[in-house]
PDB file of C-alpha atoms and ligand atoms in Angstrom:
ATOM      1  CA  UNK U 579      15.751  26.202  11.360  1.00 66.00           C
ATOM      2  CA  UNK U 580      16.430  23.274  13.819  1.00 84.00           C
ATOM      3  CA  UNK U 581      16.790  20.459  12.268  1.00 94.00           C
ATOM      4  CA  UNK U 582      14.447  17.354  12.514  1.00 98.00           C
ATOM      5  CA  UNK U 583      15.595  13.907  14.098  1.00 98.00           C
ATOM      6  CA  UNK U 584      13.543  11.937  12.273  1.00 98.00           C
ATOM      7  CA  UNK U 585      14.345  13.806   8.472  1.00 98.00           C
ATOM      8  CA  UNK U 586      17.628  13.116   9.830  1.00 98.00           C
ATOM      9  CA  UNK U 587      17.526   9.314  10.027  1.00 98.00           C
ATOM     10  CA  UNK U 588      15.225   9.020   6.762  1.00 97.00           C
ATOM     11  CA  UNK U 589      18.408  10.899   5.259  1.00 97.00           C
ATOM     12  CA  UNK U 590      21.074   8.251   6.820  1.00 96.00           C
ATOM     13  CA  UNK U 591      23.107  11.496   8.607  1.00 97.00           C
ATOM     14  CA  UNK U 592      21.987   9.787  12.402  1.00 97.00           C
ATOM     15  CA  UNK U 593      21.702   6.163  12.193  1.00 98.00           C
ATOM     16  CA  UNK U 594      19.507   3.624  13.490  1.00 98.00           C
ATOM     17  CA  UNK U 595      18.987   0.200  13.182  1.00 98.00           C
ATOM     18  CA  UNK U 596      16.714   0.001   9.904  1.00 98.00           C
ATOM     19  CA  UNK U 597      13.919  -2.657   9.505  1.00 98.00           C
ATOM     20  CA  UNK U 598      12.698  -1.813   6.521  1.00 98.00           C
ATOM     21  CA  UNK U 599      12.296   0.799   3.774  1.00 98.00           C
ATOM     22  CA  UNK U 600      10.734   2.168   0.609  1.00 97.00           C
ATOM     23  CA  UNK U 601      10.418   4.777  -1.463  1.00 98.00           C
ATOM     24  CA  UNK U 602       7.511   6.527   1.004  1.00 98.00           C
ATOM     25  CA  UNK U 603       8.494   4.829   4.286  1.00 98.00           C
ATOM     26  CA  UNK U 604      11.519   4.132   6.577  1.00 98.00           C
ATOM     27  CA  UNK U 605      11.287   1.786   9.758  1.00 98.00           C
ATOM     28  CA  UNK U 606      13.482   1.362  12.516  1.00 98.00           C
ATOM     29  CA  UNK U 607      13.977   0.166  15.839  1.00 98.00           C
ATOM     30  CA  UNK U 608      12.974   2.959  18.389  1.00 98.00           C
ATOM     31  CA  UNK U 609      15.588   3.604  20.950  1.00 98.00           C
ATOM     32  CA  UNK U 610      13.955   3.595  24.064  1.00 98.00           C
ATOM     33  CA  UNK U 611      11.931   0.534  23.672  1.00 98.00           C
ATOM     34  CA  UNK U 612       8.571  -0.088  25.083  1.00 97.00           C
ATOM     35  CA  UNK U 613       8.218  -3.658  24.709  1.00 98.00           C
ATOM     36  CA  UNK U 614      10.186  -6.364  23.231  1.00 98.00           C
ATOM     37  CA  UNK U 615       9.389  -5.563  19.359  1.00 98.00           C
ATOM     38  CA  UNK U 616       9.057  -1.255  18.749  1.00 98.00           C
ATOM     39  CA  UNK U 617       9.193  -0.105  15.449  1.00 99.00           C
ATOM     40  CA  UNK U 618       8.653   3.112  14.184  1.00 99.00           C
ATOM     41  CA  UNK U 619       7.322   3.319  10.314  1.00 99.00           C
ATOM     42  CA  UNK U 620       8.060   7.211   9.628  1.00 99.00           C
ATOM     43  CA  UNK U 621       7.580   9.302   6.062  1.00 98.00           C
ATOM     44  CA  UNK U 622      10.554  10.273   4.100  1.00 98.00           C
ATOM     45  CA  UNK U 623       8.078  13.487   3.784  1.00 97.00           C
ATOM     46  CA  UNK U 624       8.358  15.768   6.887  1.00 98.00           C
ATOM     47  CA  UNK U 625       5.073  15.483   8.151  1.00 98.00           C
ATOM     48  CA  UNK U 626       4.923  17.111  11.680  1.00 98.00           C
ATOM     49  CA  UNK U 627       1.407  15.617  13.308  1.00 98.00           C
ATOM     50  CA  UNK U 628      -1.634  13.795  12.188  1.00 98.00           C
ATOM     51  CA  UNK U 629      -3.255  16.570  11.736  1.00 98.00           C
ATOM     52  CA  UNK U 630      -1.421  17.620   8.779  1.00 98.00           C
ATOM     53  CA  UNK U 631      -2.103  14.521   6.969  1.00 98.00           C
ATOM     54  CA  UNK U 632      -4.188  15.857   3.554  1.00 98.00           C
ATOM     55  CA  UNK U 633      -5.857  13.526   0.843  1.00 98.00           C
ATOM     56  CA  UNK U 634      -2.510  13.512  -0.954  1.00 97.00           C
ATOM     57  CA  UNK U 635      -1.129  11.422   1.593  1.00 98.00           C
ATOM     58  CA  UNK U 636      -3.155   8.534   0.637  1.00 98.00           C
ATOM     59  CA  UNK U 637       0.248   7.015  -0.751  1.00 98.00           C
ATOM     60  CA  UNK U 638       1.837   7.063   2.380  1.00 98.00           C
ATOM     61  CA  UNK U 639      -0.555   6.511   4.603  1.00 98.00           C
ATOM     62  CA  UNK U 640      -0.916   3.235   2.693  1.00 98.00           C
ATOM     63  CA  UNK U 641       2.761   2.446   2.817  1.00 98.00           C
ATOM     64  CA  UNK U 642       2.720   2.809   6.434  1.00 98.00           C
ATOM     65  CA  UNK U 643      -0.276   0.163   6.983  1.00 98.00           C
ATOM     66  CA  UNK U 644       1.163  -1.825   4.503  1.00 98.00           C
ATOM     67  CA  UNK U 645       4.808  -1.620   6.147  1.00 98.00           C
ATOM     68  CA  UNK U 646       3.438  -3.084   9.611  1.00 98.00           C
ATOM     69  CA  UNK U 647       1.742  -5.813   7.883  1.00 98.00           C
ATOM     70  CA  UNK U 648       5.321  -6.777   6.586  1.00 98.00           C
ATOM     71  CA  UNK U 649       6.889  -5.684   9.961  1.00 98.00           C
ATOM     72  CA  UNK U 650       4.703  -7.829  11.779  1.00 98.00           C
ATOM     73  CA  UNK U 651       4.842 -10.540  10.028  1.00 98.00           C
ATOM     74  CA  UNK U 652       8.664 -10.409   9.708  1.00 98.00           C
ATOM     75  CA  UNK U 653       8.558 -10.525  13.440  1.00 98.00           C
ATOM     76  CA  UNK U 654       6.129 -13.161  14.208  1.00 98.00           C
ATOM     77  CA  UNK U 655       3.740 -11.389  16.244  1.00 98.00           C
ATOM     78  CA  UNK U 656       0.643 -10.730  13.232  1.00 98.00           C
ATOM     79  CA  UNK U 657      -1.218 -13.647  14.691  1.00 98.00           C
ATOM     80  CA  UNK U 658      -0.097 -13.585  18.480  1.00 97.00           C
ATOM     81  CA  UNK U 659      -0.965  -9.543  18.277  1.00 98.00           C
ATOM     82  CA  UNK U 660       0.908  -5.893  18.373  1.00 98.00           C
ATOM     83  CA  UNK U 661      -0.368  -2.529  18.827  1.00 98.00           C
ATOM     84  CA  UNK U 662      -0.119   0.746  16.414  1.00 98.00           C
ATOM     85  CA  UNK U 663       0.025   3.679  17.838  1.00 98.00           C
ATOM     86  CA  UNK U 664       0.115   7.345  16.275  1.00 98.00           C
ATOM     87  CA  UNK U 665       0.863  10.139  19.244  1.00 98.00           C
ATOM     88  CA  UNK U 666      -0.868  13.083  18.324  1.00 98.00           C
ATOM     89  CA  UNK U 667       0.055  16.726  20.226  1.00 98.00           C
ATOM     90  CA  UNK U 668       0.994  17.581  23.468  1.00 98.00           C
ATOM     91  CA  UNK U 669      -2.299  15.166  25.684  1.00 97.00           C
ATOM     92  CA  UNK U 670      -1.688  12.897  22.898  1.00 98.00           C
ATOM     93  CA  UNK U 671       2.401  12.694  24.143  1.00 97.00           C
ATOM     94  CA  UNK U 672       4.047  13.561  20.698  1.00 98.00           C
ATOM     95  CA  UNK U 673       8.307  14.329  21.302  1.00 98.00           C
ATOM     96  CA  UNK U 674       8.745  13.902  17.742  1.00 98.00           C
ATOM     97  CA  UNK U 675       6.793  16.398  15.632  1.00 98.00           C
ATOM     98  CA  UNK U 676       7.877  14.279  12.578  1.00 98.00           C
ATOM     99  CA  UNK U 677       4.704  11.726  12.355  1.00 98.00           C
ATOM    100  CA  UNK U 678       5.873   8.150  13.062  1.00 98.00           C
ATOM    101  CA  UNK U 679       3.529   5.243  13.779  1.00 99.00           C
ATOM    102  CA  UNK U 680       4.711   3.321  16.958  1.00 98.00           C
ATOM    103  CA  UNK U 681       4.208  -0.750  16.255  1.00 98.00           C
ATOM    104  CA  UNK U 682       4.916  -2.587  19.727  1.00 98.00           C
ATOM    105  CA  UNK U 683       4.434  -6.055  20.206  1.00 98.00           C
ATOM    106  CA  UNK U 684       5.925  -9.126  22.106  1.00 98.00           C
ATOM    107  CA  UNK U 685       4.695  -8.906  25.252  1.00 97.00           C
ATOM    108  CA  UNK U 686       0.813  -8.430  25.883  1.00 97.00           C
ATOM    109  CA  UNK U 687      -0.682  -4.950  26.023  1.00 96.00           C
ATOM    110  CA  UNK U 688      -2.592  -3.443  29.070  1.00 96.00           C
ATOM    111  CA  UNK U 689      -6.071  -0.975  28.257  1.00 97.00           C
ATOM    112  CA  UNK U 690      -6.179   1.382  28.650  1.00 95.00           C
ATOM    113  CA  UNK U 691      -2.765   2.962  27.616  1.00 92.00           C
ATOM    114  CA  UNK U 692      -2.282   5.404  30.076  1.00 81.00           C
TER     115      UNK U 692
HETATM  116  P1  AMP O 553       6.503  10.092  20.493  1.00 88.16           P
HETATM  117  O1  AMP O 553       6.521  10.288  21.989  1.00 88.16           O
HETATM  118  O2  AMP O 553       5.250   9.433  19.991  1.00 88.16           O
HETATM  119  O3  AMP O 553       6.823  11.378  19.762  1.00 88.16           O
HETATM  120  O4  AMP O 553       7.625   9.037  20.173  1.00 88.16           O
HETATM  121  C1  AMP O 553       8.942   9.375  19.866  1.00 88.16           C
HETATM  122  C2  AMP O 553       9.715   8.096  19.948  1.00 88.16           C
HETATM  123  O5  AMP O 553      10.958   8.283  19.310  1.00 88.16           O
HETATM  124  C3  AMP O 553      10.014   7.626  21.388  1.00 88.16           C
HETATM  125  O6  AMP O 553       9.460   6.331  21.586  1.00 88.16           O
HETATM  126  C4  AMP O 553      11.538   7.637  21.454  1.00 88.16           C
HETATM  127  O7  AMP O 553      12.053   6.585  22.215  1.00 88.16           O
HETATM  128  C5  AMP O 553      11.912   7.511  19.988  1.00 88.16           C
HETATM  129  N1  AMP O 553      13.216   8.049  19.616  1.00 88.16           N
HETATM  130  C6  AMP O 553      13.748   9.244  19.983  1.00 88.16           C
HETATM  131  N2  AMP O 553      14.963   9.406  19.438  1.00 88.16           N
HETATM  132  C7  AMP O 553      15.213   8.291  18.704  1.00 88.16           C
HETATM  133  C8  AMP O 553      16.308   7.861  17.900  1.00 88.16           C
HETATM  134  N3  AMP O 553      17.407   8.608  17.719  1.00 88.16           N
HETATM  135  N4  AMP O 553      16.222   6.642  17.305  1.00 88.16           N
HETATM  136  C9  AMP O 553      15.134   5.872  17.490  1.00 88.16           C
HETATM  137  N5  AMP O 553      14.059   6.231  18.214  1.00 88.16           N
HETATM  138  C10 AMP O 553      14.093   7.427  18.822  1.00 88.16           C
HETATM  139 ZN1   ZN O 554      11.147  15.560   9.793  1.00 88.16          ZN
END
């Protein structure tokens, strides 16, 4: 089985620049950003879309939300403003099938996304 980039990073074997983690979440700096702050918050659970998120997620889902309150904050964009974005499929324009929550901030969004 290939294996997954982002299961990679959450086990340290491909690095990236890491903004915060926990025991349910990692967060890092994405590598082609999209605006001056643009975090992913991923699972350590392999997770491949949205739609595979189950009631026994709660946890995680949690951490995540919970994660870009800290992330924002950290950053000094919670009060100026930042998006979240979760990519869902192939319309939705998913690369990644490992779920990841895109926070981007610093700069002011356009709507709609595009
Ligand atoms: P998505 O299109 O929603 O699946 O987003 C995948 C994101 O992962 C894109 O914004 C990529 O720039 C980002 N990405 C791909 N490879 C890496 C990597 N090795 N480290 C950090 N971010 C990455
Ligand atoms: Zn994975």
């Amino acid at each position: 089985m290939e294996k997954c980039l982002f299961c990679e990073i959450a086990k340290g074997n491909i690095p990236a620049t890491i903004e915060y983690e926990d025991e349910n979440v990692i967060a890092f700096r994405d590598i082609n950003p999209q605006a001056p702050i643009h975090i992913l918050i991923i699972p350590r659970d392999h997770i491949p879309t949205v739609n595979d998120l189950t009631p026994d997620h709660q946890a995680i889902i949690a951490a995540m939300f919970q994660a870009v309150q800290k992330l924002t904050r950290d950053n000094k964009i919670d009060h100026t403003g930042y998006r979240t974005v979760f990519n869902c499929n192939r319309d939705g324009g998913q690369d990644v099938y490992h779920l990841h929550l895109h926070v981007l901030g610093g700069r002011k969004m356009t709507w709609p996304p595009g």
